[in-house]
Each structure stands twice: as C-alpha cells, then as structure tokens.
mmCIF file of C-alpha atoms in Angstrom:
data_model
loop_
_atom_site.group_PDB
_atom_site.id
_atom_site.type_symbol
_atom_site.label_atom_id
_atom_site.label_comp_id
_atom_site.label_asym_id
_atom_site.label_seq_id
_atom_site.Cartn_x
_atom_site.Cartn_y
_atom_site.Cartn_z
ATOM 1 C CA UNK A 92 99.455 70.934 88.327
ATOM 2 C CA UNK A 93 96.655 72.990 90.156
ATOM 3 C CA UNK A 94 95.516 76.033 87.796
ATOM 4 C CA UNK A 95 92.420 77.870 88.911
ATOM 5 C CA UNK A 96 90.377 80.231 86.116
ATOM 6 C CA UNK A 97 88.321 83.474 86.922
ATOM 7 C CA UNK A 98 86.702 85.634 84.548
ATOM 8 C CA UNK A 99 89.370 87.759 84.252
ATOM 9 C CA UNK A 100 92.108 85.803 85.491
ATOM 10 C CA UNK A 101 94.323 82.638 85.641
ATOM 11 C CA UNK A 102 95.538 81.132 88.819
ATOM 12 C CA UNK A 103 98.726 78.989 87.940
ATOM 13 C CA UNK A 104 102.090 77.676 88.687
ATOM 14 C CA UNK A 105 105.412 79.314 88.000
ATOM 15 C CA UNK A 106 107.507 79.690 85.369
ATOM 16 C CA UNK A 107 110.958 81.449 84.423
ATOM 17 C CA UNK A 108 109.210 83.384 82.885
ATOM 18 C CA UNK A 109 107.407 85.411 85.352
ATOM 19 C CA UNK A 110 110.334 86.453 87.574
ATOM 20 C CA UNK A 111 111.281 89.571 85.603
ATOM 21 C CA UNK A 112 107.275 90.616 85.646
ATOM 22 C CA UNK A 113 107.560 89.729 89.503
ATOM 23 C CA UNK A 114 110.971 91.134 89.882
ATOM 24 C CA UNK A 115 109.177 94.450 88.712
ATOM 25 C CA UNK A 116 106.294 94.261 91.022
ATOM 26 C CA UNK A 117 109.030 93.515 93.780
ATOM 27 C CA UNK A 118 111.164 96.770 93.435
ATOM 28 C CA UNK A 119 107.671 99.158 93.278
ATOM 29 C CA UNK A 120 108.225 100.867 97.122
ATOM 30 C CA UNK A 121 104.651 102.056 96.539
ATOM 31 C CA UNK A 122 103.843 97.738 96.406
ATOM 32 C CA UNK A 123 106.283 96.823 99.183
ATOM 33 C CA UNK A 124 104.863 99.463 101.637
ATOM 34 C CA UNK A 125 103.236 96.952 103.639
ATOM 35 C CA UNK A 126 105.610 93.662 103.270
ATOM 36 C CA UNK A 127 107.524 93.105 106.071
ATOM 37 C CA UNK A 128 109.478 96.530 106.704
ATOM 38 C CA UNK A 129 108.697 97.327 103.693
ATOM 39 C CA UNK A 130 111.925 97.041 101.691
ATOM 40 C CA UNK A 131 111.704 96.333 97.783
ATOM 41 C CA UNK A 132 113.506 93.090 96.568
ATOM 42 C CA UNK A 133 115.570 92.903 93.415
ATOM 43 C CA UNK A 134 115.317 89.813 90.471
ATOM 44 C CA UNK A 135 117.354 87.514 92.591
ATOM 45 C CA UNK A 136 115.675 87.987 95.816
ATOM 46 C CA UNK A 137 112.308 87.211 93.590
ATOM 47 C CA UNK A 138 113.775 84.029 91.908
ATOM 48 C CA UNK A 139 114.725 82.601 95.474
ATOM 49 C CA UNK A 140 111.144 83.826 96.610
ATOM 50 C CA UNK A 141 109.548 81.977 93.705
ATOM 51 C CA UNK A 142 111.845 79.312 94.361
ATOM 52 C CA UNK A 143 110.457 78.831 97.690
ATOM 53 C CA UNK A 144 106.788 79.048 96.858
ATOM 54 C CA UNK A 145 107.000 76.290 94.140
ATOM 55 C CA UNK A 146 109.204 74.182 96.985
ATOM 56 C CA UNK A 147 106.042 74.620 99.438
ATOM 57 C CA UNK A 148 103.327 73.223 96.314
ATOM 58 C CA UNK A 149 105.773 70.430 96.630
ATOM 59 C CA UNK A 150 106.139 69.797 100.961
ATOM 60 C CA UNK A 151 102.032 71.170 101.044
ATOM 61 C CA UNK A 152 100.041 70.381 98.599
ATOM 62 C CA UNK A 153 99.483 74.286 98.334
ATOM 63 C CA UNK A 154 101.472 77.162 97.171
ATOM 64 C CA UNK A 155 100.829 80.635 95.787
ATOM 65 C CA UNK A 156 100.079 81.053 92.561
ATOM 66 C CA UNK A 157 101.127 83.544 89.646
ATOM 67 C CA UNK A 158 98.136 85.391 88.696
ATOM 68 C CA UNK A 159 97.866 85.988 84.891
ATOM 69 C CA UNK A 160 95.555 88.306 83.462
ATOM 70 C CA UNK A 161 93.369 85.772 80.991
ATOM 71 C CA UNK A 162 92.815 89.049 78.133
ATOM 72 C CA UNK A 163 96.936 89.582 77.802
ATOM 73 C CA UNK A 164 98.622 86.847 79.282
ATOM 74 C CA UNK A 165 100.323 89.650 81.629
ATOM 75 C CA UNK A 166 101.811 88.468 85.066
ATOM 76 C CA UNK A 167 99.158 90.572 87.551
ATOM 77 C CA UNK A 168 101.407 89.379 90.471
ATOM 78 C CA UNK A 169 100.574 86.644 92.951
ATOM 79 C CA UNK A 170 97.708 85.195 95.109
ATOM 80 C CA UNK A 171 97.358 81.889 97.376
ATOM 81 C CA UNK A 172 98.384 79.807 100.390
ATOM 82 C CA UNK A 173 101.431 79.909 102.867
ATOM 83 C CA UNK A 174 101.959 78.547 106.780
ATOM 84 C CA UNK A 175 102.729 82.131 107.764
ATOM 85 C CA UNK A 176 106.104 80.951 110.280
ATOM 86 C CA UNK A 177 106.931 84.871 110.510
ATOM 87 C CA UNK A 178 104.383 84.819 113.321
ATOM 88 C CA UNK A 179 104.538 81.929 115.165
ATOM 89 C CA UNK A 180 102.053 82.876 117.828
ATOM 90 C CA UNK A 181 99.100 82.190 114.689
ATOM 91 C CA UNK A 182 100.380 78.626 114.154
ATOM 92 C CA UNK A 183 99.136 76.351 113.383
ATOM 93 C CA UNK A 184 97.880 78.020 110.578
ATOM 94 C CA UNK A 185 97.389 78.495 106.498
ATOM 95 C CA UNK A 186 97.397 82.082 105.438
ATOM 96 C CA UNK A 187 95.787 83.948 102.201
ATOM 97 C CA UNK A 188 97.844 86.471 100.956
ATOM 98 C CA UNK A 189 98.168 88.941 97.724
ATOM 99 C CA UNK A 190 100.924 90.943 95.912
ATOM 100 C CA UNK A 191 99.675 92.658 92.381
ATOM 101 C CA UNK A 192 101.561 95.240 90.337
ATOM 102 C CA UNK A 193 100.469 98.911 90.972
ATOM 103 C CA UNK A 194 98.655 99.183 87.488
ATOM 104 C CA UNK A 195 96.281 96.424 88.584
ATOM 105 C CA UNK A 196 95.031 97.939 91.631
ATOM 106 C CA UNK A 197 91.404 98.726 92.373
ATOM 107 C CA UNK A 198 89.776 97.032 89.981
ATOM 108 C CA UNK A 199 89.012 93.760 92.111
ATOM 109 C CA UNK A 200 91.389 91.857 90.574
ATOM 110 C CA UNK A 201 93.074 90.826 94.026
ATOM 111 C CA UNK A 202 89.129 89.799 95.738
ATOM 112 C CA UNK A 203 88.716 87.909 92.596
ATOM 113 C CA UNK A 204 92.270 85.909 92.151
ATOM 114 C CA UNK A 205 92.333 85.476 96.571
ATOM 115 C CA UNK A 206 88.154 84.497 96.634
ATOM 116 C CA UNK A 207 89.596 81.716 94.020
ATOM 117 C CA UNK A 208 92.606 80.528 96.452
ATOM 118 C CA UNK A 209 90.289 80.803 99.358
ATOM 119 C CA UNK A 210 87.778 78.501 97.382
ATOM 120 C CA UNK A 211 90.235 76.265 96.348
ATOM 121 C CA UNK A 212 92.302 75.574 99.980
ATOM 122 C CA UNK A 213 88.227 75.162 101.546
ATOM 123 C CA UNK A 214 87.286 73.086 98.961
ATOM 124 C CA UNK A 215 89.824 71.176 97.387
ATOM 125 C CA UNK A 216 91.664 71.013 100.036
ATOM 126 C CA UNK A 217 89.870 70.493 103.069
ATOM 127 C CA UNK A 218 91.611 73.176 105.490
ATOM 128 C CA UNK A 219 89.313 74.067 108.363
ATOM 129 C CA UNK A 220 90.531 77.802 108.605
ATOM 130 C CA UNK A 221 92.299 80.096 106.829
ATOM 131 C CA UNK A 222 94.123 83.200 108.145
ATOM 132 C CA UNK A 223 95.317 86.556 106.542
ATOM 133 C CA UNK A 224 97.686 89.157 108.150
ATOM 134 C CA UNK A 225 97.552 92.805 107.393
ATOM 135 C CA UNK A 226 99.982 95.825 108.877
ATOM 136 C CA UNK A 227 97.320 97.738 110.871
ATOM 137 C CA UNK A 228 96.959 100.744 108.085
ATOM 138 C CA UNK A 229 96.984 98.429 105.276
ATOM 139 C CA UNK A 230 93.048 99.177 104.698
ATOM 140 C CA UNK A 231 93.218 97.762 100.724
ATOM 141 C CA UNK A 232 93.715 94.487 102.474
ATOM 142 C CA UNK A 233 91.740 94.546 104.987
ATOM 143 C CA UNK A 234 88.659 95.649 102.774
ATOM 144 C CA UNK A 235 89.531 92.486 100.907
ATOM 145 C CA UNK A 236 89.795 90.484 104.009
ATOM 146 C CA UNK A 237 85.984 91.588 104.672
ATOM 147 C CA UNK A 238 84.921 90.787 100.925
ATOM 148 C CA UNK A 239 86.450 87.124 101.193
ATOM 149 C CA UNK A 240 83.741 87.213 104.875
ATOM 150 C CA UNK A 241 86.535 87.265 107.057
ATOM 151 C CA UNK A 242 86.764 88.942 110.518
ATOM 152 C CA UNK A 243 89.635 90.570 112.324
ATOM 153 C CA UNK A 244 90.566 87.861 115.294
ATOM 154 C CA UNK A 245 93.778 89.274 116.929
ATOM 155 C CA UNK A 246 96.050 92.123 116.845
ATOM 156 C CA UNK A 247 99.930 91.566 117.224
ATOM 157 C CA UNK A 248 103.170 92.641 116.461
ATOM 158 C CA UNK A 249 105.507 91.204 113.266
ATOM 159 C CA UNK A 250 108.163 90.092 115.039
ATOM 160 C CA UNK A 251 110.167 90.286 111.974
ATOM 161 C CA UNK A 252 110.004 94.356 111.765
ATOM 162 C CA UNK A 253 108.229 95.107 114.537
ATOM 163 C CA UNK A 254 105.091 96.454 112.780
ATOM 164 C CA UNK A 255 101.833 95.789 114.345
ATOM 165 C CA UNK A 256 99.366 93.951 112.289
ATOM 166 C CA UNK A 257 95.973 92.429 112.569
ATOM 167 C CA UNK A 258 95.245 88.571 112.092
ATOM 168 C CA UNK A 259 91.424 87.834 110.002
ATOM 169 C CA UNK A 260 90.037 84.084 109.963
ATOM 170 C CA UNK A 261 87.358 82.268 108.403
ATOM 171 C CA UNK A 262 86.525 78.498 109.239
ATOM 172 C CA UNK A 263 85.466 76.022 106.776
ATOM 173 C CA UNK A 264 81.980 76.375 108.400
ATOM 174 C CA UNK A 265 82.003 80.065 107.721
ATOM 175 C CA UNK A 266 82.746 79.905 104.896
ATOM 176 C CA UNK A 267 80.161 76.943 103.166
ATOM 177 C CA UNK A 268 78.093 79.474 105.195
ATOM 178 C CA UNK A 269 78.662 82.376 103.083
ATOM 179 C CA UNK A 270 78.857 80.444 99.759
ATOM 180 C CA UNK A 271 75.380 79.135 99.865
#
C-alpha cells in the first residue's frame, strides 16, 4: 500500500472510516461549486465514489488518496491520480485532481498534498505527462495548477454539464526540469 508523507500531511489509502468525513466535504455546495455541475453528493454517493477510486489503485497502479492531516489525524479530503474519461478528447491521459473540506482552504494544504501525487505518478511511476482540468473561473485551482509548474494547454467544454474548462499539462521532462 502506497502512503506518501508531507510535513503537514499524510497521503494514504481508504478506509471506512473516512466516508462520513468525505461524505461531509461532499454535501458543502460552497466545495462542489466547481465539480461537474456542481451538485453536492450524499454518504452513499461518496462510498460508491470511494469505492471506485480504491477499484482504480487496483486496475492502475494509481488512485487518489485520502489526505489526513498528520497533527489530528483529521480527513482534509482527497488528492491524486485518475484517467479523466469525462473528457475523452484529453485521452490518453492521467489527471491530478483535489477536493479538501472548506476549513482547510488557503493554507496550501492542497499544493502540498497534489505537489506529493504529482511527485509520486513522475517518479514512482514513470508517467510522461500529467493533466489537470479546471471550470474556467475556478482560479484556486488554477493558481495551484501554476504552483505544481503547469501551463494551461487547451480550453474545452465538459461534456458532462456543459461547463467550459481549461486543460494544464506538465511532461516528465518539465517537470525533472523544475525539481532540480
């Protein structure tokens, strides 16, 4: 089992435990603004989502992980890896993505827990570029997108939603670039 460790956080698998913490994070509109069409999802919904991303650490070798705050143990929300197949005109492709709980916003706890993911799916497991989708307006994201060194590549349309949003890359060769 893959578990990554920042200063202030822990990068792991999931457990039962986190679905009610995730559940919560789920139903927050203010968090859900940007997902898709930006409905909230309830505790099932969130146990079939974390269903699914433990399924893909199984079929990929990668997976998003639950994001633990190291000081309190508290589920943050999530960070990792995905084959984005909601917009098939990227693929092939690996995306980065992010979903923490309102209270843990702007204190860099979402550069710090995706710079780890990004780190890990470059170096441990040799992708050669990695992706991340924001809806255009979504400038949190997108400010992380530039702090991880990646640059807008496309703009497009969801076509689950119809919401435009813009596509940011970095290759492999970018990226052991920008880490040197």
């Amino acid at each position: 089992m893959v578990t990554l460790e920042t200063p202030r956080l822990i990068l792991r698998r999931w457990r039962e435990e986190d679905i009610a913490p995730m559940a919560a994070v789920n139903a927050d509109p203010d968090v859900m603004r940007w997902i898709r069409d930006g409905s909230v999802r309830d505790e099932q919904q969130t146990r079939d989502g974390v269903r699914a991303w433990e399924s893909e650490w199984e079929s990929q070798g990668f997976g998003l992980f639950a994001v633990e705050i190291r000081a309190t143990g508290e589920l943050a929300g999530f960070t990792g890896l995905a084959v984005p197949g909601y917009l098939p005109e990227v693929l092939p492709a690996v995306e980065i993505g992010w979903r923490l709980g309102r209270s843990h916003w702007g204190r860099g706890l979402a550069t710090e827990a995706a710079a780890a993911a990004l780190r890990y799916g470059f170096e441990e497991r040799g992708l050669e570029r990695i992706v991340s989708i924001a809806q255009v307006g979504n400038d949190a994201s997108e400010r992380i997108m530039t702090k991880l060194g990646m640059r807008p590549v496309r703009e497009t349309v969801n076509p689950n939603g119809g919401r435009r949003v813009r596509v940011y890359a970095l290759t492999s060769d970018q990226y052991a670039t920008r880490a040197r």
